[in-house]
PDB file of C-alpha atoms and ligand atoms in Angstrom:
ATOM      1  CA  MET A   1      16.450  23.305   3.811  1.00 65.00           C
ATOM      2  CA  THR A   2      17.772  22.028   0.456  1.00 80.00           C
ATOM      3  CA  ALA A   3      15.272  22.226  -2.385  1.00 96.00           C
ATOM      4  CA  LEU A   4      13.578  18.933  -3.233  1.00 97.00           C
ATOM      5  CA  VAL A   5      13.841  19.780  -6.917  1.00 97.00           C
ATOM      6  CA  LEU A   6      16.823  21.574  -8.443  1.00 98.00           C
ATOM      7  CA  ASN A   7      16.545  23.384 -11.761  1.00 97.00           C
ATOM      8  CA  GLU A   8      19.218  24.543 -14.105  1.00 97.00           C
ATOM      9  CA  THR A   9      19.298  26.039 -17.579  1.00 98.00           C
ATOM     10  CA  ILE A  10      22.079  24.696 -19.784  1.00 98.00           C
ATOM     11  CA  ASN A  11      22.002  26.763 -22.970  1.00 98.00           C
ATOM     12  CA  LYS A  12      18.671  25.764 -24.549  1.00 98.00           C
ATOM     13  CA  VAL A  13      17.984  22.797 -22.249  1.00 98.00           C
ATOM     14  CA  GLY A  14      16.058  22.919 -18.974  1.00 98.00           C
ATOM     15  CA  LEU A  15      17.372  20.399 -16.435  1.00 98.00           C
ATOM     16  CA  ILE A  16      15.196  19.248 -13.513  1.00 98.00           C
ATOM     17  CA  ARG A  17      16.841  17.175 -10.804  1.00 98.00           C
ATOM     18  CA  ILE A  18      14.842  15.314  -8.143  1.00 98.00           C
ATOM     19  CA  ASN A  19      16.785  15.836  -4.936  1.00 98.00           C
ATOM     20  CA  ARG A  20      15.472  13.921  -1.938  1.00 98.00           C
ATOM     21  CA  PRO A  21      18.385  11.538  -1.314  1.00 97.00           C
ATOM     22  CA  GLU A  22      17.461  10.636   2.267  1.00 97.00           C
ATOM     23  CA  ALA A  23      14.203   9.068   1.033  1.00 97.00           C
ATOM     24  CA  MET A  24      15.440   7.552  -2.240  1.00 98.00           C
ATOM     25  CA  ASN A  25      13.873  10.507  -4.098  1.00 98.00           C
ATOM     26  CA  ALA A  26      10.400   9.317  -3.009  1.00 98.00           C
ATOM     27  CA  LEU A  27       7.779  11.480  -4.658  1.00 97.00           C
ATOM     28  CA  ASN A  28       5.446  13.554  -2.528  1.00 95.00           C
ATOM     29  CA  ALA A  29       3.206  16.515  -3.287  1.00 93.00           C
ATOM     30  CA  ASP A  30       6.085  18.964  -2.753  1.00 95.00           C
ATOM     31  CA  VAL A  31       8.427  17.130  -5.119  1.00 97.00           C
ATOM     32  CA  MET A  32       5.721  16.917  -7.765  1.00 96.00           C
ATOM     33  CA  ALA A  33       4.831  20.598  -7.277  1.00 95.00           C
ATOM     34  CA  GLY A  34       8.526  21.416  -7.777  1.00 97.00           C
ATOM     35  CA  ILE A  35       8.659  19.416 -11.008  1.00 98.00           C
ATOM     36  CA  SER A  36       5.424  21.030 -12.226  1.00 97.00           C
ATOM     37  CA  ALA A  37       6.655  24.540 -11.437  1.00 97.00           C
ATOM     38  CA  ALA A  38       9.925  23.857 -13.258  1.00 98.00           C
ATOM     39  CA  ILE A  39       8.071  22.581 -16.320  1.00 98.00           C
ATOM     40  CA  ASP A  40       5.793  25.647 -16.240  1.00 98.00           C
ATOM     41  CA  ALA A  41       8.865  27.891 -16.202  1.00 98.00           C
ATOM     42  CA  PHE A  42      10.723  26.005 -18.950  1.00 98.00           C
ATOM     43  CA  GLU A  43       7.624  25.883 -21.135  1.00 98.00           C
ATOM     44  CA  ALA A  44       7.201  29.636 -20.770  1.00 98.00           C
ATOM     45  CA  ASP A  45      10.878  30.327 -21.559  1.00 98.00           C
ATOM     46  CA  GLU A  46      11.230  30.807 -25.307  1.00 95.00           C
ATOM     47  CA  ASN A  47      14.934  30.037 -25.101  1.00 96.00           C
ATOM     48  CA  ILE A  48      14.291  26.454 -23.926  1.00 98.00           C
ATOM     49  CA  GLY A  49      13.791  23.763 -26.555  1.00 98.00           C
ATOM     50  CA  CYS A  50      13.950  20.559 -24.513  1.00 98.00           C
ATOM     51  CA  ILE A  51      13.582  19.478 -20.883  1.00 98.00           C
ATOM     52  CA  VAL A  52      15.487  16.723 -19.030  1.00 98.00           C
ATOM     53  CA  ILE A  53      14.343  15.171 -15.744  1.00 98.00           C
ATOM     54  CA  THR A  54      16.850  13.198 -13.715  1.00 98.00           C
ATOM     55  CA  GLY A  55      17.626  11.977 -10.199  1.00 98.00           C
ATOM     56  CA  SER A  56      20.971  10.901  -8.763  1.00 98.00           C
ATOM     57  CA  ASP A  57      23.425   8.203  -9.880  1.00 98.00           C
ATOM     58  CA  LYS A  58      21.748   5.826  -7.422  1.00 98.00           C
ATOM     59  CA  VAL A  59      18.064   6.542  -7.786  1.00 98.00           C
ATOM     60  CA  PHE A  60      15.703   8.283 -10.179  1.00 98.00           C
ATOM     61  CA  ALA A  61      12.774   7.889  -7.775  1.00 98.00           C
ATOM     62  CA  ALA A  62      11.772   4.905  -5.631  1.00 98.00           C
ATOM     63  CA  GLY A  63       8.076   5.663  -6.024  1.00 97.00           C
ATOM     64  CA  ALA A  64       5.467   7.690  -4.241  1.00 97.00           C
ATOM     65  CA  ASP A  65       6.186   8.433  -0.600  1.00 96.00           C
ATOM     66  CA  ILE A  66       4.858   5.358   1.171  1.00 97.00           C
ATOM     67  CA  GLY A  67       4.972   7.014   4.588  1.00 95.00           C
ATOM     68  CA  ALA A  68       2.834   9.899   3.344  1.00 90.00           C
ATOM     69  CA  MET A  69       0.123   7.725   1.813  1.00 92.00           C
ATOM     70  CA  LYS A  70       0.015   4.797   4.198  1.00 93.00           C
ATOM     71  CA  ASP A  71      -2.883   6.144   6.281  1.00 92.00           C
ATOM     72  CA  TYR A  72      -5.091   7.434   3.457  1.00 92.00           C
ATOM     73  CA  ASP A  73      -8.534   5.851   3.398  1.00 93.00           C
ATOM     74  CA  TYR A  74     -10.653   5.325   0.338  1.00 94.00           C
ATOM     75  CA  MET A  75     -12.782   8.440   0.850  1.00 94.00           C
ATOM     76  CA  HIS A  76      -9.716  10.642   1.247  1.00 90.00           C
ATOM     77  CA  ALA A  77      -8.071   9.171  -1.879  1.00 90.00           C
ATOM     78  CA  TYR A  78     -11.279   9.458  -3.907  1.00 91.00           C
ATOM     79  CA  LYS A  79     -12.453  12.871  -2.708  1.00 91.00           C
ATOM     80  CA  THR A  80      -9.059  14.502  -3.075  1.00 87.00           C
ATOM     81  CA  ASP A  81      -8.529  12.556  -6.310  1.00 87.00           C
ATOM     82  CA  TYR A  82      -5.358  11.380  -4.561  1.00 84.00           C
ATOM     83  CA  ILE A  83      -3.367  14.444  -5.389  1.00 77.00           C
ATOM     84  CA  THR A  84      -3.767  13.823  -9.110  1.00 80.00           C
ATOM     85  CA  ARG A  85      -3.503  17.560  -9.574  1.00 78.00           C
ATOM     86  CA  GLY A  86       0.141  18.379 -10.120  1.00 85.00           C
ATOM     87  CA  TRP A  87       1.236  14.780 -10.653  1.00 94.00           C
ATOM     88  CA  GLU A  88       0.570  14.743 -14.367  1.00 94.00           C
ATOM     89  CA  ARG A  89       2.107  18.034 -15.516  1.00 96.00           C
ATOM     90  CA  ILE A  90       4.747  16.149 -17.515  1.00 97.00           C
ATOM     91  CA  LYS A  91       1.957  14.657 -19.620  1.00 96.00           C
ATOM     92  CA  THR A  92       0.777  18.079 -20.786  1.00 96.00           C
ATOM     93  CA  ALA A  93       4.225  19.509 -21.578  1.00 98.00           C
ATOM     94  CA  ARG A  94       4.425  20.578 -25.213  1.00 98.00           C
ATOM     95  CA  LYS A  95       8.208  20.682 -25.356  1.00 98.00           C
ATOM     96  CA  PRO A  96       9.956  17.290 -25.362  1.00 98.00           C
ATOM     97  CA  VAL A  97      10.812  15.862 -21.952  1.00 98.00           C
ATOM     98  CA  ILE A  98      13.560  13.227 -21.610  1.00 99.00           C
ATOM     99  CA  ALA A  99      13.939  11.142 -18.445  1.00 98.00           C
ATOM    100  CA  ALA A 100      17.587  10.365 -17.624  1.00 99.00           C
ATOM    101  CA  VAL A 101      17.278   7.368 -15.307  1.00 99.00           C
ATOM    102  CA  ALA A 102      20.113   5.984 -13.212  1.00 98.00           C
ATOM    103  CA  GLY A 103      19.455   3.466 -10.435  1.00 98.00           C
ATOM    104  CA  TYR A 104      15.947   2.737  -9.228  1.00 98.00           C
ATOM    105  CA  ALA A 105      12.835   3.923 -11.054  1.00 98.00           C
ATOM    106  CA  LEU A 106      10.139   2.137  -9.103  1.00 98.00           C
ATOM    107  CA  GLY A 107       6.380   2.558  -8.817  1.00 98.00           C
ATOM    108  CA  GLY A 108       5.593   6.248  -9.284  1.00 98.00           C
ATOM    109  CA  GLY A 109       9.252   6.728 -10.283  1.00 98.00           C
ATOM    110  CA  CYS A 110       8.877   4.354 -13.222  1.00 98.00           C
ATOM    111  CA  GLU A 111       5.529   5.991 -14.023  1.00 98.00           C
ATOM    112  CA  VAL A 112       7.045   9.498 -14.032  1.00 98.00           C
ATOM    113  CA  ALA A 113       9.819   8.259 -16.337  1.00 98.00           C
ATOM    114  CA  MET A 114       7.237   6.707 -18.670  1.00 98.00           C
ATOM    115  CA  MET A 115       5.241   9.959 -18.700  1.00 98.00           C
ATOM    116  CA  CYS A 116       8.271  11.570 -20.332  1.00 98.00           C
ATOM    117  CA  ASP A 117       8.672  11.393 -24.112  1.00 98.00           C
ATOM    118  CA  MET A 118      11.614   9.038 -23.915  1.00 98.00           C
ATOM    119  CA  ILE A 119      13.861   7.433 -21.371  1.00 98.00           C
ATOM    120  CA  PHE A 120      17.648   7.323 -21.523  1.00 99.00           C
ATOM    121  CA  ALA A 121      18.972   4.866 -18.949  1.00 98.00           C
ATOM    122  CA  ALA A 122      22.242   4.304 -17.161  1.00 99.00           C
ATOM    123  CA  ASP A 123      23.564   0.757 -17.172  1.00 98.00           C
ATOM    124  CA  ASN A 124      22.666   0.494 -13.447  1.00 98.00           C
ATOM    125  CA  ALA A 125      18.995   1.446 -13.998  1.00 98.00           C
ATOM    126  CA  LYS A 126      16.259  -0.752 -12.556  1.00 98.00           C
ATOM    127  CA  PHE A 127      12.643  -0.310 -13.536  1.00 98.00           C
ATOM    128  CA  GLY A 128       9.759  -1.822 -11.626  1.00 98.00           C
ATOM    129  CA  GLN A 129       6.123  -1.586 -10.562  1.00 98.00           C
ATOM    130  CA  PRO A 130       6.356  -3.218  -7.123  1.00 98.00           C
ATOM    131  CA  GLU A 131       3.098  -1.749  -5.705  1.00 98.00           C
ATOM    132  CA  ILE A 132       1.585  -5.223  -5.430  1.00 98.00           C
ATOM    133  CA  ARG A 133       4.007  -5.899  -2.565  1.00 98.00           C
ATOM    134  CA  LEU A 134       2.383  -3.020  -0.687  1.00 98.00           C
ATOM    135  CA  GLY A 135      -1.127  -4.356  -1.198  1.00 97.00           C
ATOM    136  CA  THR A 136      -1.922  -1.855  -3.910  1.00 97.00           C
ATOM    137  CA  MET A 137      -1.380  -1.410  -7.641  1.00 98.00           C
ATOM    138  CA  PRO A 138       0.047   1.117 -10.103  1.00 98.00           C
ATOM    139  CA  GLY A 139      -1.993   4.333 -10.021  1.00 96.00           C
ATOM    140  CA  LEU A 140      -0.099   6.808 -12.184  1.00 96.00           C
ATOM    141  CA  GLY A 141      -0.186   4.921 -15.478  1.00 96.00           C
ATOM    142  CA  GLY A 142       2.075   1.927 -14.809  1.00 98.00           C
ATOM    143  CA  SER A 143      -0.426  -0.733 -15.817  1.00 98.00           C
ATOM    144  CA  GLN A 144      -1.356   1.276 -18.937  1.00 97.00           C
ATOM    145  CA  ARG A 145       1.885   2.756 -20.289  1.00 97.00           C
ATOM    146  CA  LEU A 146       4.020  -0.292 -19.507  1.00 97.00           C
ATOM    147  CA  PRO A 147       2.068  -2.710 -21.756  1.00 97.00           C
ATOM    148  CA  ARG A 148       2.185  -0.152 -24.569  1.00 95.00           C
ATOM    149  CA  ALA A 149       5.955   0.179 -24.114  1.00 96.00           C
ATOM    150  CA  VAL A 150       7.103  -3.376 -23.418  1.00 97.00           C
ATOM    151  CA  SER A 151       4.234  -5.719 -24.394  1.00 95.00           C
ATOM    152  CA  LYS A 152       1.453  -7.195 -22.305  1.00 97.00           C
ATOM    153  CA  ALA A 153       3.576 -10.190 -21.310  1.00 98.00           C
ATOM    154  CA  LYS A 154       6.393  -8.193 -19.735  1.00 97.00           C
ATOM    155  CA  ALA A 155       4.016  -5.648 -18.196  1.00 98.00           C
ATOM    156  CA  MET A 156       2.018  -8.444 -16.558  1.00 98.00           C
ATOM    157  CA  ASP A 157       5.252  -9.998 -15.308  1.00 98.00           C
ATOM    158  CA  MET A 158       6.467  -6.736 -13.766  1.00 98.00           C
ATOM    159  CA  CYS A 159       3.140  -5.630 -12.254  1.00 98.00           C
ATOM    160  CA  LEU A 160       2.138  -9.085 -10.959  1.00 98.00           C
ATOM    161  CA  THR A 161       5.488 -10.349  -9.635  1.00 98.00           C
ATOM    162  CA  ALA A 162       7.138  -6.983  -8.775  1.00 98.00           C
ATOM    163  CA  ARG A 163      10.207  -8.139 -10.705  1.00 98.00           C
ATOM    164  CA  MET A 164      12.589  -5.336 -11.691  1.00 98.00           C
ATOM    165  CA  MET A 165      13.815  -4.936 -15.246  1.00 98.00           C
ATOM    166  CA  ASP A 166      17.434  -3.924 -15.732  1.00 98.00           C
ATOM    167  CA  ALA A 167      18.659  -1.435 -18.330  1.00 98.00           C
ATOM    168  CA  ALA A 168      19.682  -4.043 -20.910  1.00 98.00           C
ATOM    169  CA  GLU A 169      16.307  -5.762 -20.772  1.00 98.00           C
ATOM    170  CA  ALA A 170      14.501  -2.414 -20.766  1.00 98.00           C
ATOM    171  CA  GLU A 171      16.310  -1.354 -23.933  1.00 98.00           C
ATOM    172  CA  LYS A 172      15.624  -4.692 -25.615  1.00 98.00           C
ATOM    173  CA  ALA A 173      11.957  -4.489 -24.621  1.00 98.00           C
ATOM    174  CA  GLY A 174      11.570  -0.936 -25.941  1.00 97.00           C
ATOM    175  CA  LEU A 175      11.091   0.859 -22.624  1.00 98.00           C
ATOM    176  CA  VAL A 176      14.246   2.933 -23.009  1.00 98.00           C
ATOM    177  CA  ALA A 177      15.679   4.646 -26.063  1.00 98.00           C
ATOM    178  CA  ARG A 178      19.375   4.483 -25.140  1.00 98.00           C
ATOM    179  CA  VAL A 179      21.646   3.042 -22.435  1.00 98.00           C
ATOM    180  CA  TYR A 180      24.915   4.631 -21.276  1.00 98.00           C
ATOM    181  CA  PRO A 181      27.483   3.915 -18.549  1.00 98.00           C
ATOM    182  CA  VAL A 182      26.244   5.701 -15.447  1.00 98.00           C
ATOM    183  CA  ASP A 183      29.003   8.332 -15.511  1.00 98.00           C
ATOM    184  CA  GLN A 184      28.069   9.316 -19.082  1.00 98.00           C
ATOM    185  CA  LEU A 185      24.291   9.287 -18.787  1.00 98.00           C
ATOM    186  CA  LEU A 186      23.654  12.931 -18.001  1.00 98.00           C
ATOM    187  CA  ASP A 187      26.177  14.312 -20.509  1.00 98.00           C
ATOM    188  CA  GLU A 188      24.829  12.134 -23.295  1.00 98.00           C
ATOM    189  CA  THR A 189      21.225  12.982 -22.432  1.00 98.00           C
ATOM    190  CA  LEU A 190      22.046  16.690 -22.377  1.00 98.00           C
ATOM    191  CA  LYS A 191      23.744  16.312 -25.765  1.00 98.00           C
ATOM    192  CA  ALA A 192      20.631  14.696 -27.260  1.00 98.00           C
ATOM    193  CA  ALA A 193      18.459  17.367 -25.636  1.00 98.00           C
ATOM    194  CA  ALA A 194      20.708  20.077 -27.112  1.00 98.00           C
ATOM    195  CA  THR A 195      20.347  18.503 -30.554  1.00 98.00           C
ATOM    196  CA  ILE A 196      16.549  18.583 -30.212  1.00 98.00           C
ATOM    197  CA  ALA A 197      16.702  22.165 -28.937  1.00 98.00           C
ATOM    198  CA  SER A 198      18.749  23.189 -31.981  1.00 98.00           C
ATOM    199  CA  PHE A 199      15.840  22.410 -34.311  1.00 98.00           C
ATOM    200  CA  SER A 200      12.780  24.534 -35.035  1.00 98.00           C
ATOM    201  CA  LEU A 201      10.693  24.510 -31.846  1.00 98.00           C
ATOM    202  CA  PRO A 202       7.292  24.487 -33.602  1.00 98.00           C
ATOM    203  CA  VAL A 203       8.417  21.519 -35.704  1.00 98.00           C
ATOM    204  CA  VAL A 204       9.776  19.734 -32.624  1.00 98.00           C
ATOM    205  CA  MET A 205       6.410  20.213 -30.916  1.00 98.00           C
ATOM    206  CA  MET A 206       4.553  18.949 -33.993  1.00 98.00           C
ATOM    207  CA  VAL A 207       6.734  15.832 -34.183  1.00 98.00           C
ATOM    208  CA  LYS A 208       6.068  15.158 -30.497  1.00 98.00           C
ATOM    209  CA  GLU A 209       2.330  15.605 -30.993  1.00 97.00           C
ATOM    210  CA  SER A 210       2.342  13.367 -34.013  1.00 97.00           C
ATOM    211  CA  VAL A 211       4.265  10.500 -32.393  1.00 97.00           C
ATOM    212  CA  ASN A 212       1.999  10.724 -29.330  1.00 95.00           C
ATOM    213  CA  ARG A 213      -1.018  10.535 -31.600  1.00 94.00           C
ATOM    214  CA  ALA A 214       0.144   7.112 -32.790  1.00 92.00           C
ATOM    215  CA  TRP A 215      -0.519   5.809 -29.281  1.00 85.00           C
ATOM    216  CA  GLU A 216      -3.926   7.316 -28.919  1.00 85.00           C
ATOM    217  CA  SER A 217      -5.920   6.790 -32.099  1.00 91.00           C
ATOM    218  CA  SER A 218      -6.560   4.447 -34.984  1.00 94.00           C
ATOM    219  CA  LEU A 219      -3.940   4.253 -37.739  1.00 95.00           C
ATOM    220  CA  ASN A 220      -6.095   6.060 -40.314  1.00 96.00           C
ATOM    221  CA  GLU A 221      -6.884   8.883 -37.887  1.00 95.00           C
ATOM    222  CA  SER A 222      -3.282   9.304 -36.848  1.00 96.00           C
ATOM    223  CA  LEU A 223      -2.038   9.150 -40.451  1.00 97.00           C
ATOM    224  CA  LEU A 224      -4.435  11.957 -41.306  1.00 97.00           C
ATOM    225  CA  PHE A 225      -3.252  13.914 -38.257  1.00 97.00           C
ATOM    226  CA  GLU A 226       0.360  13.466 -39.376  1.00 97.00           C
ATOM    227  CA  ARG A 227      -0.463  14.510 -42.957  1.00 98.00           C
ATOM    228  CA  ARG A 228      -2.186  17.699 -41.805  1.00 97.00           C
ATOM    229  CA  LEU A 229       0.726  18.627 -39.529  1.00 97.00           C
ATOM    230  CA  PHE A 230       3.201  17.817 -42.292  1.00 98.00           C
ATOM    231  CA  HIS A 231       1.322  20.097 -44.716  1.00 98.00           C
ATOM    232  CA  SER A 232       1.264  22.832 -42.090  1.00 97.00           C
ATOM    233  CA  THR A 233       5.072  22.831 -41.803  1.00 98.00           C
ATOM    234  CA  PHE A 234       5.088  24.378 -45.291  1.00 98.00           C
ATOM    235  CA  ALA A 235       3.649  27.511 -43.700  1.00 98.00           C
ATOM    236  CA  LEU A 236       6.757  27.925 -41.522  1.00 98.00           C
ATOM    237  CA  GLU A 237       9.673  30.238 -42.180  1.00 98.00           C
ATOM    238  CA  ASP A 238      11.814  27.523 -40.600  1.00 98.00           C
ATOM    239  CA  GLN A 239      10.809  25.019 -43.310  1.00 98.00           C
ATOM    240  CA  LYS A 240      11.869  27.527 -45.985  1.00 98.00           C
ATOM    241  CA  GLU A 241      15.127  28.124 -44.131  1.00 98.00           C
ATOM    242  CA  GLY A 242      15.806  24.406 -43.515  1.00 98.00           C
ATOM    243  CA  MET A 243      15.367  23.436 -47.142  1.00 98.00           C
ATOM    244  CA  ALA A 244      17.188  26.511 -48.490  1.00 98.00           C
ATOM    245  CA  ALA A 245      20.115  25.796 -46.156  1.00 98.00           C
ATOM    246  CA  PHE A 246      20.322  22.206 -47.429  1.00 98.00           C
ATOM    247  CA  VAL A 247      20.324  23.318 -51.053  1.00 98.00           C
ATOM    248  CA  GLU A 248      22.888  26.062 -50.325  1.00 98.00           C
ATOM    249  CA  LYS A 249      25.048  23.600 -48.350  1.00 98.00           C
ATOM    250  CA  ARG A 250      25.055  25.673 -45.149  1.00 98.00           C
ATOM    251  CA  LYS A 251      23.760  25.220 -41.598  1.00 96.00           C
ATOM    252  CA  ALA A 252      20.133  26.223 -41.105  1.00 97.00           C
ATOM    253  CA  VAL A 253      19.355  29.048 -38.726  1.00 97.00           C
ATOM    254  CA  PHE A 254      15.926  28.431 -37.252  1.00 97.00           C
ATOM    255  CA  LYS A 255      13.881  31.255 -35.787  1.00 96.00           C
ATOM    256  CA  ASN A 256      11.032  29.196 -34.336  1.00 96.00           C
ATOM    257  CA  ARG A 257       8.613  30.756 -36.787  1.00 96.00           C
TER     258      ARG A 257
HETATM  259  N1  LIG B 322       8.663   6.113   0.092  1.00 74.74           N
HETATM  260  C1  LIG B 322       9.208   6.592   1.243  1.00 74.74           C
HETATM  261  N2  LIG B 322      10.437   6.322   1.644  1.00 74.74           N
HETATM  262  C2  LIG B 322      11.193   5.509   0.873  1.00 74.74           C
HETATM  263  C3  LIG B 322      10.714   4.973  -0.339  1.00 74.74           C
HETATM  264  C4  LIG B 322       9.377   5.307  -0.738  1.00 74.74           C
HETATM  265  N3  LIG B 322       8.836   4.898  -1.895  1.00 74.74           N
HETATM  266  N4  LIG B 322      11.677   4.206  -0.877  1.00 74.74           N
HETATM  267  C5  LIG B 322      12.720   4.291  -0.047  1.00 74.74           C
HETATM  268  N5  LIG B 322      12.440   5.068   1.004  1.00 74.74           N
HETATM  269  C6  LIG B 322      13.290   5.394   2.150  1.00 74.74           C
HETATM  270  C7  LIG B 322      13.461   4.198   3.077  1.00 74.74           C
HETATM  271  O1  LIG B 322      12.376   4.076   3.951  1.00 74.74           O
HETATM  272  C8  LIG B 322      14.745   4.561   3.779  1.00 74.74           C
HETATM  273  O2  LIG B 322      14.468   5.515   4.781  1.00 74.74           O
HETATM  274  P1  LIG B 322      15.197   5.483   6.242  1.00 74.74           P
HETATM  275  O3  LIG B 322      14.897   4.148   6.803  1.00 74.74           O
HETATM  276  O4  LIG B 322      16.673   5.640   5.906  1.00 74.74           O
HETATM  277  O5  LIG B 322      14.614   6.628   6.959  1.00 74.74           O
HETATM  278  C9  LIG B 322      15.562   5.258   2.702  1.00 74.74           C
HETATM  279  O6  LIG B 322      14.606   5.670   1.718  1.00 74.74           O
HETATM  280  C10 LIG B 322      16.548   4.326   2.037  1.00 74.74           C
HETATM  281  O7  LIG B 322      15.852   3.175   1.582  1.00 74.74           O
HETATM  282  P2  LIG B 322      16.367   1.687   1.851  1.00 74.74           P
HETATM  283  O8  LIG B 322      17.072   1.587   3.158  1.00 74.74           O
HETATM  284  O9  LIG B 322      15.204   0.773   1.628  1.00 74.74           O
HETATM  285  O10 LIG B 322      17.448   1.530   0.681  1.00 74.74           O
HETATM  286  P3  LIG B 322      17.886   0.200  -0.094  1.00 74.74           P
HETATM  287  O11 LIG B 322      19.046   0.596  -0.927  1.00 74.74           O
HETATM  288  O12 LIG B 322      18.050  -0.949   0.866  1.00 74.74           O
HETATM  289  O13 LIG B 322      16.645  -0.188  -1.033  1.00 74.74           O
HETATM  290  C11 LIG B 322      14.864   0.300  -2.606  1.00 74.74           C
HETATM  291  C12 LIG B 322      16.279   0.669  -2.105  1.00 74.74           C
HETATM  292  C13 LIG B 322      14.488   1.381  -3.640  1.00 74.74           C
HETATM  293  C14 LIG B 322      14.925  -1.051  -3.341  1.00 74.74           C
HETATM  294  C15 LIG B 322      13.860   0.236  -1.446  1.00 74.74           C
HETATM  295  O14 LIG B 322      13.978   1.455  -0.698  1.00 74.74           O
HETATM  296  C16 LIG B 322      12.432   0.069  -1.859  1.00 74.74           C
HETATM  297  O15 LIG B 322      12.009  -1.038  -2.213  1.00 74.74           O
HETATM  298  N6  LIG B 322      11.649   1.165  -1.809  1.00 74.74           N
HETATM  299  C17 LIG B 322      10.200   1.138  -2.057  1.00 74.74           C
HETATM  300  C18 LIG B 322       9.895   0.926  -3.528  1.00 74.74           C
HETATM  301  C19 LIG B 322       8.392   0.875  -3.786  1.00 74.74           C
HETATM  302  O16 LIG B 322       7.675   0.014  -3.255  1.00 74.74           O
HETATM  303  N7  LIG B 322       7.902   1.787  -4.570  1.00 74.74           N
HETATM  304  C20 LIG B 322       6.485   1.882  -4.972  1.00 74.74           C
HETATM  305  C21 LIG B 322       5.806   2.829  -4.018  1.00 74.74           C
HETATM  306  S1  LIG B 322       4.045   2.983  -4.377  1.00 74.74           S
HETATM  307  C22 LIG B 322      -0.454   8.393  -7.901  1.00 74.74           C
HETATM  308  C23 LIG B 322       0.846   8.817  -7.744  1.00 74.74           C
HETATM  309  C24 LIG B 322       1.857   7.909  -7.498  1.00 74.74           C
HETATM  310  C25 LIG B 322       1.598   6.574  -7.330  1.00 74.74           C
HETATM  311  C26 LIG B 322       0.293   6.126  -7.513  1.00 74.74           C
HETATM  312  C27 LIG B 322      -0.740   7.043  -7.781  1.00 74.74           C
HETATM  313  N8  LIG B 322      -1.527   9.295  -8.180  1.00 74.74           N
HETATM  314  C28 LIG B 322      -1.156  10.739  -8.293  1.00 74.74           C
HETATM  315  C29 LIG B 322      -2.836   8.886  -8.361  1.00 74.74           C
HETATM  316  C30 LIG B 322       2.692   5.662  -7.006  1.00 74.74           C
HETATM  317  C31 LIG B 322       2.700   4.732  -6.005  1.00 74.74           C
HETATM  318  C32 LIG B 322       3.998   4.138  -5.629  1.00 74.74           C
HETATM  319  O17 LIG B 322       5.024   4.487  -6.178  1.00 74.74           O
END
C-alpha cells in the first residue's frame, strides 16, 4: 500500500506531501497521524530549519473524510474528543510550517492550511469551508482563523454560503502570502523555505513566536513579549555573527546558537 503521507528532506527543508489521490486527499486519522509523525521527526532533526506541507497539483485536501465520520453520534464525538489528538500537531510546531496549496483546500483542508504559519497558493487554488452543506460546521478552527485572516465579512460569507475563494481573492483578502502558477508553486515554496532555513534557527523560532503572539494577546502585552525576545537575541552567538558579517561585508555563518 502506498503511504498516505510522503516525507522528503531537501537540504534543510522537510517536505510533507499528503498522498491520498483516490479520495481527494481527504483527511482521516491515519493521514493526520502521518503528518504529526513527520512533524515530530523534522522538529527533532537539527538540520531542518523549515517545514512545507503540500498535496498534489489538483488538491491540497478536500476536508475530513466524510465517509469515516458520517455515522459518528454526539456521544462518540464528544467522548473521543473527535480525534482532536493528532489533528493539531501543526499548531504546536516550533519551526515554521508553510502550506503549499494547489487545487482544493476545503473544510479540514482549509483549516490545516490555516494552521500553518503561512500559505503559498497556486493560481488554481480554491479555499472553502463548505461544512454547512453537510449539515455541520467548521470544527478545526475554520470559523475562528478565517475571520482573523480575511475579515468577519468574508469569513461569514464563506462559512454561511459555502462559497469558495480563488487564489487571487485569497491573496487580496490576506489569506495567502504569495500566489504562483501551479507548475512553479512547489519550487518557489521550497526556495522560500530554504531562505528561512538559512537563518539562525533560534531567531526564526522567536520571530514565529512573536508574530503568533500578535494574534493572541493585547497590543501592549505582545509588544512587551516582542521587546523581551528582541533583547534576548543579544545573548546569541548568531546575533554577534550576523552583525559582524554585515560590518565586514561577508555572508553570515549561523550556528544556531
Ligand atoms: N471525504 C471523503 N471522500 C471525499 C472527500 C471527503 N472530504 N472529498 C472527495 N472525496 C472523494 C469522493 O467521494 C470521490 O470518491 P469516489 O466516488 O471516486 O470513490 C473522490 O474523492 C473524487 O471526488 P469527486 O468525484 O467529488 O471529485 P470532483 O472533482 O467532482 O469534486 C470536490 C471535487 C473537492 C469539489 C468534491 O469532492 C467535494 O465537494 N468534496 C467534499 C468537500 C467537503 O465538503 N469538505 C468538507 C468536509 S467536512 C475536526 C477535524 C476536521 C474537521 C472538523 C473537525 N476535529 C479534529 C475536531 C473537518 C471537517 C470537514 O472537512
